[in-house]
Tab-separated table of C-alpha atoms in Angstrom:
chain	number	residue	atom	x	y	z
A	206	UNK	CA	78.649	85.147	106.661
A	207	UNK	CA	79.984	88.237	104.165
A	208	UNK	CA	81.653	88.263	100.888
A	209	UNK	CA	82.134	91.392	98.173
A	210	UNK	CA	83.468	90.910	94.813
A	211	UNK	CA	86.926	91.608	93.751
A	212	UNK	CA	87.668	92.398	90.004
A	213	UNK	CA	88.672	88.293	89.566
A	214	UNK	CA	85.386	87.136	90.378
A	215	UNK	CA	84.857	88.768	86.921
A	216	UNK	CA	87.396	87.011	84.711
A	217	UNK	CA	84.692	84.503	83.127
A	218	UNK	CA	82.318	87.020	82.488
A	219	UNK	CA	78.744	88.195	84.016
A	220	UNK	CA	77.178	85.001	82.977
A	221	UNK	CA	79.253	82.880	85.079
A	222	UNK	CA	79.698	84.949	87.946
A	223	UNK	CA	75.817	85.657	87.964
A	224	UNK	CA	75.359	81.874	87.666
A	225	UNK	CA	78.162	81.256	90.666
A	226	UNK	CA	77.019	84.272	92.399
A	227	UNK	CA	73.852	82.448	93.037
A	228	UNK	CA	75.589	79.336	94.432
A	229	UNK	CA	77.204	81.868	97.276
A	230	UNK	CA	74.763	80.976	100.666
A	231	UNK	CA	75.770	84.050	102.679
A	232	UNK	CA	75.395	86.420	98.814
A	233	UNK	CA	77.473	89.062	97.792
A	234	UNK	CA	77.194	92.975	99.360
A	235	UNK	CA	78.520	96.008	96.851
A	236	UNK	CA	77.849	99.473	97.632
A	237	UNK	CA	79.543	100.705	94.118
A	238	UNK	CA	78.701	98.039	91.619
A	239	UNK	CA	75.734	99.114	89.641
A	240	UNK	CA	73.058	98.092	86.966
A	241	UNK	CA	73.375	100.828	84.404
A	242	UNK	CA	69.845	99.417	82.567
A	243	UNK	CA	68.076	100.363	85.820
A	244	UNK	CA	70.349	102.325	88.182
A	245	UNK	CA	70.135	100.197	90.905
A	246	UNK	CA	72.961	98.525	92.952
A	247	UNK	CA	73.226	94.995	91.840
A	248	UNK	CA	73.773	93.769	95.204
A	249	UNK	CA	72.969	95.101	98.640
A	250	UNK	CA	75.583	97.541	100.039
A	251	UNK	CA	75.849	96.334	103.528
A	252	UNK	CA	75.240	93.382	105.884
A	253	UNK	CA	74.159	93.581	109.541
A	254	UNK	CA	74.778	90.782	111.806
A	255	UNK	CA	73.603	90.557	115.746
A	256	UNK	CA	76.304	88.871	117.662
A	257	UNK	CA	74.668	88.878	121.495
A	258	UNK	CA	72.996	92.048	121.638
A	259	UNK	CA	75.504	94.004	119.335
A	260	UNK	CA	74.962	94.867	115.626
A	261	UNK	CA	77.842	94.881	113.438
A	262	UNK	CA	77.647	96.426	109.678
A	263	UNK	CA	79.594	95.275	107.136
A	264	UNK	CA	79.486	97.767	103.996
A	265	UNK	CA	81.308	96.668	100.503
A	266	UNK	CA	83.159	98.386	98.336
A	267	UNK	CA	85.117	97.177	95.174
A	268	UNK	CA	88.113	98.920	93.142
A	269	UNK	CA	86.418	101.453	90.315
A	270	UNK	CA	89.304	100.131	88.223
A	271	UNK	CA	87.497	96.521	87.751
A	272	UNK	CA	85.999	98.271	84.540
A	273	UNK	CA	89.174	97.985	82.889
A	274	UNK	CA	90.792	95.445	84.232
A	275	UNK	CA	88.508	92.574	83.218
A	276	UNK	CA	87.435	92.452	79.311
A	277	UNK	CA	85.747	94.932	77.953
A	278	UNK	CA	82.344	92.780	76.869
A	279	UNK	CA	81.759	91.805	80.895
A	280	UNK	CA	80.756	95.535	80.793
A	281	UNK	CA	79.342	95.985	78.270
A	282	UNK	CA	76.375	95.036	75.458
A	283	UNK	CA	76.889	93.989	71.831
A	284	UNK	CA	76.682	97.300	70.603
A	285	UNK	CA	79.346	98.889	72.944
A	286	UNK	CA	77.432	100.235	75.544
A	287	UNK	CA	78.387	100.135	79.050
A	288	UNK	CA	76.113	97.712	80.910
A	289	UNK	CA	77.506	97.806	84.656
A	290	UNK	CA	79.393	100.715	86.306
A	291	UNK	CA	81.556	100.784	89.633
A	292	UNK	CA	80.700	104.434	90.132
A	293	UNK	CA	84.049	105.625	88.336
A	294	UNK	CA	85.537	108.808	88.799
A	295	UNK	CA	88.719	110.046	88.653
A	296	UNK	CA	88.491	111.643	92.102
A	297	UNK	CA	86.833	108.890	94.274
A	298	UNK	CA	84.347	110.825	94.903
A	299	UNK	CA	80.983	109.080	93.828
A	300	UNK	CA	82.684	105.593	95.585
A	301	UNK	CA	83.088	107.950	99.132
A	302	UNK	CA	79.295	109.005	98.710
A	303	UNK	CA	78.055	104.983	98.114
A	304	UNK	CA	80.349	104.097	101.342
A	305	UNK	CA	78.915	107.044	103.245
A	306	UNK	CA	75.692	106.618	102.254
A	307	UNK	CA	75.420	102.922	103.376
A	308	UNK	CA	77.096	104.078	106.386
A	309	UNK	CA	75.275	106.226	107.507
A	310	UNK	CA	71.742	103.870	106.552
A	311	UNK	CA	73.118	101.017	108.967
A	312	UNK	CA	73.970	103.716	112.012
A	313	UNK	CA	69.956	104.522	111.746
A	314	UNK	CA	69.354	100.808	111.869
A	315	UNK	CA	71.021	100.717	115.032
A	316	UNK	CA	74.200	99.051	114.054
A	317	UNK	CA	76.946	99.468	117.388
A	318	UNK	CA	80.165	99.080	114.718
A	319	UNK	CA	80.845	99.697	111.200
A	320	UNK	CA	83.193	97.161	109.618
A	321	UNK	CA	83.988	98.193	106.079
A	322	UNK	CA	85.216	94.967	103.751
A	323	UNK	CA	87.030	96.805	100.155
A	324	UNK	CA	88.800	95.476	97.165
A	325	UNK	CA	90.560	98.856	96.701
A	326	UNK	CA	94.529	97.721	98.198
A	327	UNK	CA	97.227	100.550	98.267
A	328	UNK	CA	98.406	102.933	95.636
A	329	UNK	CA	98.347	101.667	91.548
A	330	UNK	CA	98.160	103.204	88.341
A	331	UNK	CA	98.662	106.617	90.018
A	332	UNK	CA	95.611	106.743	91.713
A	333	UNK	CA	95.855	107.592	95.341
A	334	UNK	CA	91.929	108.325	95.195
A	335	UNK	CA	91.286	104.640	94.867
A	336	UNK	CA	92.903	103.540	97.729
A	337	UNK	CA	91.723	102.017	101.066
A	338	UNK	CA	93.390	104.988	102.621
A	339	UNK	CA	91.599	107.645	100.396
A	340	UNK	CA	88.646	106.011	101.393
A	341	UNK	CA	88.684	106.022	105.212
A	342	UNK	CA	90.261	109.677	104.716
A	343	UNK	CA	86.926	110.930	102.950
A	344	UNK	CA	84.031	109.416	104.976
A	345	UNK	CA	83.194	109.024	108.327
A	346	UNK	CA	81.436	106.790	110.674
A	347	UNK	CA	83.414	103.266	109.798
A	348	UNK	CA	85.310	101.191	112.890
A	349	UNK	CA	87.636	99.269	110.639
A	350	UNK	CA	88.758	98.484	107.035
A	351	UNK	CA	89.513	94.974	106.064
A	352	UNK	CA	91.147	95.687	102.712
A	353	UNK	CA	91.971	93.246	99.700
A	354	UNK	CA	92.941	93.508	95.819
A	355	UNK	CA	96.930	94.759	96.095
A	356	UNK	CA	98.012	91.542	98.017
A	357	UNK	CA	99.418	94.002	100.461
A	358	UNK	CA	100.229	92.597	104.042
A	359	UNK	CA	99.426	95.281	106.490
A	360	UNK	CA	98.720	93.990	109.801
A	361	UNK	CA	97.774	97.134	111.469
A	362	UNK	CA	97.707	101.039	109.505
A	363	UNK	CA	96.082	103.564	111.118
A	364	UNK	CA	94.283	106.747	109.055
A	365	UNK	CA	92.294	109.355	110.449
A	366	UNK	CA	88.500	109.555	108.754
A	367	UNK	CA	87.048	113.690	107.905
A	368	UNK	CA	86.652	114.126	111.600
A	369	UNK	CA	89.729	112.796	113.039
A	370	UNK	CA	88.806	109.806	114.161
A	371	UNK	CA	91.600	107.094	114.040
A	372	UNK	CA	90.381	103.947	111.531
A	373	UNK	CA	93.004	100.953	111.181
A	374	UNK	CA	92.945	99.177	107.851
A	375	UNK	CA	94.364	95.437	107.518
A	376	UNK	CA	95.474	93.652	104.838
A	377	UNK	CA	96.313	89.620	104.855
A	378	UNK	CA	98.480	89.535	101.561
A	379	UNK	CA	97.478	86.576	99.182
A	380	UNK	CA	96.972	82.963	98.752
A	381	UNK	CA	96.096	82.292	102.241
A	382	UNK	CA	99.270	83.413	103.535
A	383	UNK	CA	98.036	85.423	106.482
A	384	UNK	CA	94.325	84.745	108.257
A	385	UNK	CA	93.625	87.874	109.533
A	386	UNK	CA	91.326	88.008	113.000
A	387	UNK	CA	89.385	90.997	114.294
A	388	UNK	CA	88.268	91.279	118.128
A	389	UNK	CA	85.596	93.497	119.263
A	390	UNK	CA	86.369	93.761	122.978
A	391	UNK	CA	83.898	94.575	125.675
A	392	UNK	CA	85.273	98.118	125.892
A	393	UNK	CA	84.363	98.502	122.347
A	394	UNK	CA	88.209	98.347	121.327
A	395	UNK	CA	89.021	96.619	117.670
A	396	UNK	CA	92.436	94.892	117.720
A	397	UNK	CA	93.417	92.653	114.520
A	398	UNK	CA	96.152	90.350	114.015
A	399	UNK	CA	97.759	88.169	110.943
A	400	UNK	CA	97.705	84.683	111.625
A	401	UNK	CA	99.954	82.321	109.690
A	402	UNK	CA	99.038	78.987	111.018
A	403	UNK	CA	95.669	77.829	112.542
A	404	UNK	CA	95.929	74.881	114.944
A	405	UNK	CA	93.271	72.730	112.828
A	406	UNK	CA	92.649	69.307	111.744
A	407	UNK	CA	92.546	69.222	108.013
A	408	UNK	CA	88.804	68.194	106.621
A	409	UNK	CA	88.608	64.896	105.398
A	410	UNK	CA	86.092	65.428	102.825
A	411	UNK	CA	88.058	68.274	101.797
A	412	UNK	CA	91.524	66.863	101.623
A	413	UNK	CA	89.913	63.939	99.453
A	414	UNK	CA	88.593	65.826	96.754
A	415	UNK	CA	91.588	67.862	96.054
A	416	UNK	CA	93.401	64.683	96.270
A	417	UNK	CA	91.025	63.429	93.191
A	418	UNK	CA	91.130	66.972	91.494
A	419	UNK	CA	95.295	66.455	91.327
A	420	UNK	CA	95.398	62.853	90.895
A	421	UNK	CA	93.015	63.890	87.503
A	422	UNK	CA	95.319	65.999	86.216
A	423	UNK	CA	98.711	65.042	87.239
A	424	UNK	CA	100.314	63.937	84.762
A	425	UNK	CA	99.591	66.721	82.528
A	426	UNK	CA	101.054	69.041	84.848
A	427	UNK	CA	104.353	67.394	86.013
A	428	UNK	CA	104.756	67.161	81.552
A	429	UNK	CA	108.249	67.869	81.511
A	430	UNK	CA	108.972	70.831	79.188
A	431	UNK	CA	112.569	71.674	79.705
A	432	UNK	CA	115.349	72.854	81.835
A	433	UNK	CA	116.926	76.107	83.096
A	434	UNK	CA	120.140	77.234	85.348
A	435	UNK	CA	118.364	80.405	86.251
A	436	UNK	CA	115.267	81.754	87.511
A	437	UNK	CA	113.015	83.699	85.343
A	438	UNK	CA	111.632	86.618	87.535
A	439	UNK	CA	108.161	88.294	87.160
A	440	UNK	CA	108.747	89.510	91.103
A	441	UNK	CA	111.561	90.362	93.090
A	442	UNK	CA	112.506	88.274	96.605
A	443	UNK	CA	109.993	90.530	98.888
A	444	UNK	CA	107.124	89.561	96.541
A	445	UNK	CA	107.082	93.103	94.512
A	446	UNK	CA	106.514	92.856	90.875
A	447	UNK	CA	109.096	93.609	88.514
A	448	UNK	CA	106.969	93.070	85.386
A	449	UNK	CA	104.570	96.056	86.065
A	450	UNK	CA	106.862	98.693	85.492
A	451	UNK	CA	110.461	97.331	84.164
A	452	UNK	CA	111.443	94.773	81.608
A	453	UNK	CA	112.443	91.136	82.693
A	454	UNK	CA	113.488	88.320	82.059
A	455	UNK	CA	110.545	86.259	82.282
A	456	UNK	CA	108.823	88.996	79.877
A	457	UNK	CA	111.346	88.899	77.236
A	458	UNK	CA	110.871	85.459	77.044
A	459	UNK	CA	106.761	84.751	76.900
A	460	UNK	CA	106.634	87.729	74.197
A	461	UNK	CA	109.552	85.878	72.769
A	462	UNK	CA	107.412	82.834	72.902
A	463	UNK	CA	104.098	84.299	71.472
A	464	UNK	CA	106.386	86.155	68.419
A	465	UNK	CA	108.388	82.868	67.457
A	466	UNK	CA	105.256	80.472	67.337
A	467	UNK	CA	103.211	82.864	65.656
A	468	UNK	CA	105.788	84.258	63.252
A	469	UNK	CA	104.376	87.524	63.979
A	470	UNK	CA	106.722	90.757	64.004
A	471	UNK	CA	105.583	91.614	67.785
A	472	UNK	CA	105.152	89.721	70.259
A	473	UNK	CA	103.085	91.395	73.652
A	474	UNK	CA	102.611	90.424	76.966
A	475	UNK	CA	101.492	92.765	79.441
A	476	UNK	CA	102.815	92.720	83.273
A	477	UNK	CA	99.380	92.150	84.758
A	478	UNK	CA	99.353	88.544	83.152
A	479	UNK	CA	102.495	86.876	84.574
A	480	UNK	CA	101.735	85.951	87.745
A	481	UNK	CA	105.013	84.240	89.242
A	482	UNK	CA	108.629	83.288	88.542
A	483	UNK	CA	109.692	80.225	87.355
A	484	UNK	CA	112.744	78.985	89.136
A	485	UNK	CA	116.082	76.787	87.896
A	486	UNK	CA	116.038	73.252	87.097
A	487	UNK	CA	113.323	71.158	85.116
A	488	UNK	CA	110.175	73.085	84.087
A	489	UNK	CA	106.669	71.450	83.574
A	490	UNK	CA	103.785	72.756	82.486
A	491	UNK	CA	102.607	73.470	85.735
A	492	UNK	CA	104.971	75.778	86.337
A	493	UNK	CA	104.321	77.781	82.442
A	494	UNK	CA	100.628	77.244	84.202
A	495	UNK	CA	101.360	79.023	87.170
A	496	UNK	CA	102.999	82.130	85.000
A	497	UNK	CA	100.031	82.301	83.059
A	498	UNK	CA	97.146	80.544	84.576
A	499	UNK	CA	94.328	82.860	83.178
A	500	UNK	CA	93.895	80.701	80.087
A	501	UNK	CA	94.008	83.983	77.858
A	502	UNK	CA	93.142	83.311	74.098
A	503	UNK	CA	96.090	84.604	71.884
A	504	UNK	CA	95.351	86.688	68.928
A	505	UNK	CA	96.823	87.884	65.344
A	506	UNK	CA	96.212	91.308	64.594
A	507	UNK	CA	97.792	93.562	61.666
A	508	UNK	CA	98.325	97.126	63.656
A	509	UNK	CA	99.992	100.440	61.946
A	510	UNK	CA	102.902	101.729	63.526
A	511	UNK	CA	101.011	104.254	64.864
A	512	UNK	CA	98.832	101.895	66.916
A	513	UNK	CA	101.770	99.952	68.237
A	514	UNK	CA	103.606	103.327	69.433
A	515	UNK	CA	100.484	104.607	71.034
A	516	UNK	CA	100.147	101.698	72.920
A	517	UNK	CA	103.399	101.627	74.301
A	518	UNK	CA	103.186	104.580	75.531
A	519	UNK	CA	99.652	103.793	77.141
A	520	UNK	CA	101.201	101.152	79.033
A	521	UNK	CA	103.875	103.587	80.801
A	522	UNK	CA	101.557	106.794	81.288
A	523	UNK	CA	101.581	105.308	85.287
A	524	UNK	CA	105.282	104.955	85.610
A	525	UNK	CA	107.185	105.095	87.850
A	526	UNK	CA	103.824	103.516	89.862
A	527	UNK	CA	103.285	99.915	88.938
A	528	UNK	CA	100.482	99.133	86.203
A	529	UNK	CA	99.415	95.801	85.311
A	530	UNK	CA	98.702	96.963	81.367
A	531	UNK	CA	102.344	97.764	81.008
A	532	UNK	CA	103.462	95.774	77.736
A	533	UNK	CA	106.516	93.838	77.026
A	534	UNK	CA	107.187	93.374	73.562
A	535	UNK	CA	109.368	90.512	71.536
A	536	UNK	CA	111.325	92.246	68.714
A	537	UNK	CA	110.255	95.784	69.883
A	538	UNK	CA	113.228	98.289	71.734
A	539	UNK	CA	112.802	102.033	72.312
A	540	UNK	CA	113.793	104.296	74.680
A	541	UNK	CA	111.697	105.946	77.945
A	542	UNK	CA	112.165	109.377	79.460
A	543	UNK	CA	109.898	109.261	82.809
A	544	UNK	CA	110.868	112.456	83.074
A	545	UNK	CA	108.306	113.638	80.601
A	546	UNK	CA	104.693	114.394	81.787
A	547	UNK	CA	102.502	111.103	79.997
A	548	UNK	CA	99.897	112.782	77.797
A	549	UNK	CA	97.686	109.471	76.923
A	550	UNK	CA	94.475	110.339	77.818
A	551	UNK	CA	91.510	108.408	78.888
A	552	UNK	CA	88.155	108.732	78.762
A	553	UNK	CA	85.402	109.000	81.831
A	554	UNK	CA	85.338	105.176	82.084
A	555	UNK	CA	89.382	104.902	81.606
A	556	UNK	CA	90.131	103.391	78.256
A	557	UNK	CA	92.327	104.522	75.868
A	558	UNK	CA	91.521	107.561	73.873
A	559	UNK	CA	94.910	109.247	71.942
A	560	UNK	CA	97.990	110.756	73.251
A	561	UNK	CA	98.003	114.472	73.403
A	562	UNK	CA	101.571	116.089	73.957
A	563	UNK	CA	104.955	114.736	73.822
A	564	UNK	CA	105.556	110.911	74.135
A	565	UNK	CA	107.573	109.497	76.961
A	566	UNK	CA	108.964	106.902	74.087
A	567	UNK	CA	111.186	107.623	71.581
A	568	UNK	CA	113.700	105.843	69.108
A	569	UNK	CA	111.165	102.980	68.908
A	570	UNK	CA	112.530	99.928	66.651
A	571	UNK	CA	111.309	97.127	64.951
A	572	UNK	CA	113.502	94.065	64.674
A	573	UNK	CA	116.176	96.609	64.402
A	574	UNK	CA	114.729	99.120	61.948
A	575	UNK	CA	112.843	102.104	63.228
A	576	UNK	CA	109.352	101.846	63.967
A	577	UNK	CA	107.256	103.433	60.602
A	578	UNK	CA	103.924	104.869	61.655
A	579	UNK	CA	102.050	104.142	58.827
A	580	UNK	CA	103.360	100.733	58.231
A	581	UNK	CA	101.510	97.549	58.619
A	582	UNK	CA	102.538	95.205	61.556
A	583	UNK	CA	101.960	91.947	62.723
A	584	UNK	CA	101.162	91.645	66.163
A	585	UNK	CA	100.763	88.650	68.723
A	586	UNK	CA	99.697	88.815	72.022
A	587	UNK	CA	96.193	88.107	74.458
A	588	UNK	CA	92.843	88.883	73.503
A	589	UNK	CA	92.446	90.308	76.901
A	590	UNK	CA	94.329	93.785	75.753
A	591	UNK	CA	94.188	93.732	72.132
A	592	UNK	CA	90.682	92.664	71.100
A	593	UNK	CA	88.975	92.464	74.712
A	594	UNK	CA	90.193	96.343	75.597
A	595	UNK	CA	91.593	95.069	78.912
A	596	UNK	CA	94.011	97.651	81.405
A	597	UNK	CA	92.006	100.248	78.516
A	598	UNK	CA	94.188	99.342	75.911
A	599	UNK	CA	92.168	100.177	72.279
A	600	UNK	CA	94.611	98.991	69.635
A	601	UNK	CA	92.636	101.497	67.045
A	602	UNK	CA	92.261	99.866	63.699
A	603	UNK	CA	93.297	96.705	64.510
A	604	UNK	CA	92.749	94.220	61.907
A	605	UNK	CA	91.940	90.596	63.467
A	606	UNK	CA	93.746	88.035	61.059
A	607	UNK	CA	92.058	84.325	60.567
A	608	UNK	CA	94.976	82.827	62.554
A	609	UNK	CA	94.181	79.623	64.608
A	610	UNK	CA	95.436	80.492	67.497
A	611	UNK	CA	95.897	78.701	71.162
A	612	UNK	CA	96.305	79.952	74.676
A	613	UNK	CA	98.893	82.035	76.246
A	614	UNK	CA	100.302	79.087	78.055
A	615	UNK	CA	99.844	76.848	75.048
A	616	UNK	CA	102.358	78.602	73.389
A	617	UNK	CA	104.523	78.972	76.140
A	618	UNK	CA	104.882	75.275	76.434
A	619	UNK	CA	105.197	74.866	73.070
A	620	UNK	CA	108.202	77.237	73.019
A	621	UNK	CA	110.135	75.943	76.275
A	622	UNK	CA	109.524	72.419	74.253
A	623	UNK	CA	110.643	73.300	71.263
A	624	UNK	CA	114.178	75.472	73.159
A	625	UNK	CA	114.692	71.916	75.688
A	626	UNK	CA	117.066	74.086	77.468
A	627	UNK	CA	116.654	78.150	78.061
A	628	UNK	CA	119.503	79.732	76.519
A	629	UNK	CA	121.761	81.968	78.738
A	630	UNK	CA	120.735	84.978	76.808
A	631	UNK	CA	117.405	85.007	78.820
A	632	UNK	CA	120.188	84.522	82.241
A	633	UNK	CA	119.449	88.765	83.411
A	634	UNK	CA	116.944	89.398	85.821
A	635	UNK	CA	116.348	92.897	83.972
A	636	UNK	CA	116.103	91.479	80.627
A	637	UNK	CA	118.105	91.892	77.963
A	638	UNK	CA	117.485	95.846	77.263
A	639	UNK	CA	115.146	96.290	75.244
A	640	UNK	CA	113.800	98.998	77.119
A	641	UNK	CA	116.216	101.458	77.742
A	642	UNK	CA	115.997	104.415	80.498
A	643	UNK	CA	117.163	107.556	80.271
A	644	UNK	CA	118.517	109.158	83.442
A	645	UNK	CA	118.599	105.717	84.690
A	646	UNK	CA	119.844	106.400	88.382
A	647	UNK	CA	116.644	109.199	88.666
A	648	UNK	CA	114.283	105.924	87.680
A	649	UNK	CA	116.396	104.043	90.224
A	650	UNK	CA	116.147	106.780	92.835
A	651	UNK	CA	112.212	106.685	92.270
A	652	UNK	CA	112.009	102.947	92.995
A	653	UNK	CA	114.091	103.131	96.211
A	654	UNK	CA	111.648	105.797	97.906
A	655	UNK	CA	109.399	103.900	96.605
């Protein structure tokens, strides 16, 4: 009946999702996506639906950080200028005004609940005004919040709105691992619940065609690659990502894999794009697939030093919080101090623009020799961050080499391939130290309370 868009229904572009967008019977609602060519929302901001002789609203909101977390030319025209806007700003506030507004449009309509539906999830990238809970917090009017976007599973959080009122936000985590189900009583009481199993008969039709779909590609995907004795992690055993603010195993070894096959001095990978672990025993490509299933283009750039230690400390400005354009880098090592304020600075639409005070990385190396700023580099990794400004990385002056290049799983095959079996060098969960802490038990400290 209702469906908003998250920042994936983006990865392909505007063409494509406009195209599939148009396939969607029920459409899309989005109170904070705009047309910036003619100011207008692109979609409607809220649903109302009559069940009996009650009228319940559903209003849309999406994370303001979809700007940067998708590439940069979804966004934005051939000449640089920004297209589409989620109504970014650093405080929230413009997103609480489009949720208030269409709140308080559907009360004059009549409508007996207020259901909001967001892509905003719990706290990232040190924003806390981005958040589901920010949200309810700052407006008033809504019944419920069914949230999305940090794979969260919350089955029942209460938050008070501006006037008190107690608002419970749900959450159903990811890949269908929770339904969630909301009652409305006849006392006007909302109660949710997580479901993990439906009692259901599987569709035929259904069940058939993904049948087909794997049969088609099955033997490309059980392609033995190689073997392992260990698992390489990208998330810890409670589903909590690793590779979004520390080093890993599993990140050592992709950026090892994009440096080696492109003979590059660099090789990047940033914690957004691994997606899972790959566990002990024979590896296919499914499972290289399944770390990397975005189909990201690589890229060979030459970079100065500069560039390279700019970006590195862009990706940690969020630390100790979790940010998905933290980089990993293959024949890189330096040192962090979290301790230090970060000082990269972003513009009004959150890309990259220069690092103003002291650097939270120091001692950076190169293959063992320290890092020279004004020294030529060659550097592997997606186009996502490094051509496509993705997470708001820049990589200023970057020169983009005539390299043939595959995808990010390409190469990953290629390398497991070309290894048979992964050496015991890759066997630590926290990598082999190439980043190095200081006042390591602080950082620790900082991840316990969380």
């Amino acid at each position: 009946d209702v469906a908003i868009p998250g920042n994936h229904e983006f990865d392909y572009g505007m063409k494509q999702f406009t195209k599939l967008s148009k396939m969607l019977d029920c459409g899309y609602i989005a109170s904070n996506f705009r047309d910036l060519k003619t100011g207008k929302l692109v979609f409607p901001p809220y649903k109302i639906i009559k069940y009996g002789k009650k009228k319940v609203a559903y209003v849309s909101v999406t994370t303001p950080e979809t700007l940067i977390q998708v590439s940069v030319a979804t966004f934005h025209d051939a000449d640089g200028k920004q297209t589409y806007s989620f109504d970014w700003d650093e405080l929230g506030q413009t997103m609480y005004q489009d949720v208030q507004t269409a709140i308080d449009q559907v009360r004059r309509e009549g409508a007996d609940y207020v259901i909001i539906l967001s892509h905003l999830g719990e706290k990232m990238n040190n924003r806390d005004e981005w958040t589901s809970k920010a949200l309810v917090a700052n407006i008033q009017g809504a019944d419920l919040l069914i949230d999305g976007h940090t794979h969260s599973v919350i089955p029942a959080l209460i938050v008070k709105d501006k006037t008190g009122k107690e608002v419970t936000i749900t959450q159903t985590g990811t890949k269908l691992a929770h339904l969630g189900k909301a009652t409305i009583h006849p006392s006007g009481e909302i109660t949710v619940e997580l479901m993990d199993s439906v009692d259901a008969e599987p569709d035929p039709k259904i069940t058939a065609l993904i049948a087909d779909i794997r049969k088609q590609h099955e033997e490309i995907l059980n392609a033995q690659l190689g073997t392992m004795d260990f698992p390489l992690l990208a998330k810890n055993k409670d589903g909590s990502w690793i590779v979004r603010s520390k080093e890993s195993n599993l990140a050592d070894f992709v950026s090892d894999a994009f440096r080696t096959i492109y003979n590059a001095d660099i090789g990047l990978i940033n914690g957004g794009g691994l997606r899972t672990n790959i566990e002990p025993g024979t590896i296919r490509y499914k499972d290289a697939l399944s770390v990397l299933p975005f189909g990201n283009q690589l890229c060979v750039v030459e970079v100065s030093g500069k560039t390279i230690l700019d970006e590195l400390e862009y990706g940690v400005r969020n630390l100790p919080a979790n940010s998905g354009g933290f980089l990993h880098a293959s024949g890189v090592t330096y040192t962090l101090d979290i301790s230090i304020p970060s000082s990269a600075q972003v513009d009004i639409t959150g890309f990259f623009t220069g690092v103003t005070g002291p650097y939270r990385i120091s001692d950076v190396k190169v293959n063992g020799i320290p890092l020279d700023l004004d020294k030529k580099y060659i550097v592997v990794g997606l186009d996502y961050f490094i051509k496509n400004n993705g997470s708001g990385h820049i990589f200023a002056g970057a020169k983009l080499l005539p390299v043939e290049t595959g995808t990010d799983c390409e190469a990953l095959a290629e390398y497991i391939q070309k290894i048979g079996k992964i050496p015991s060098e890759y066997s630590d969960p926290k990598g082999q130290g190439r980043i190095r802490f200081k006042c390591e038990a602080t950082w620790n400290n900082i991840l316990l309370q969380g």
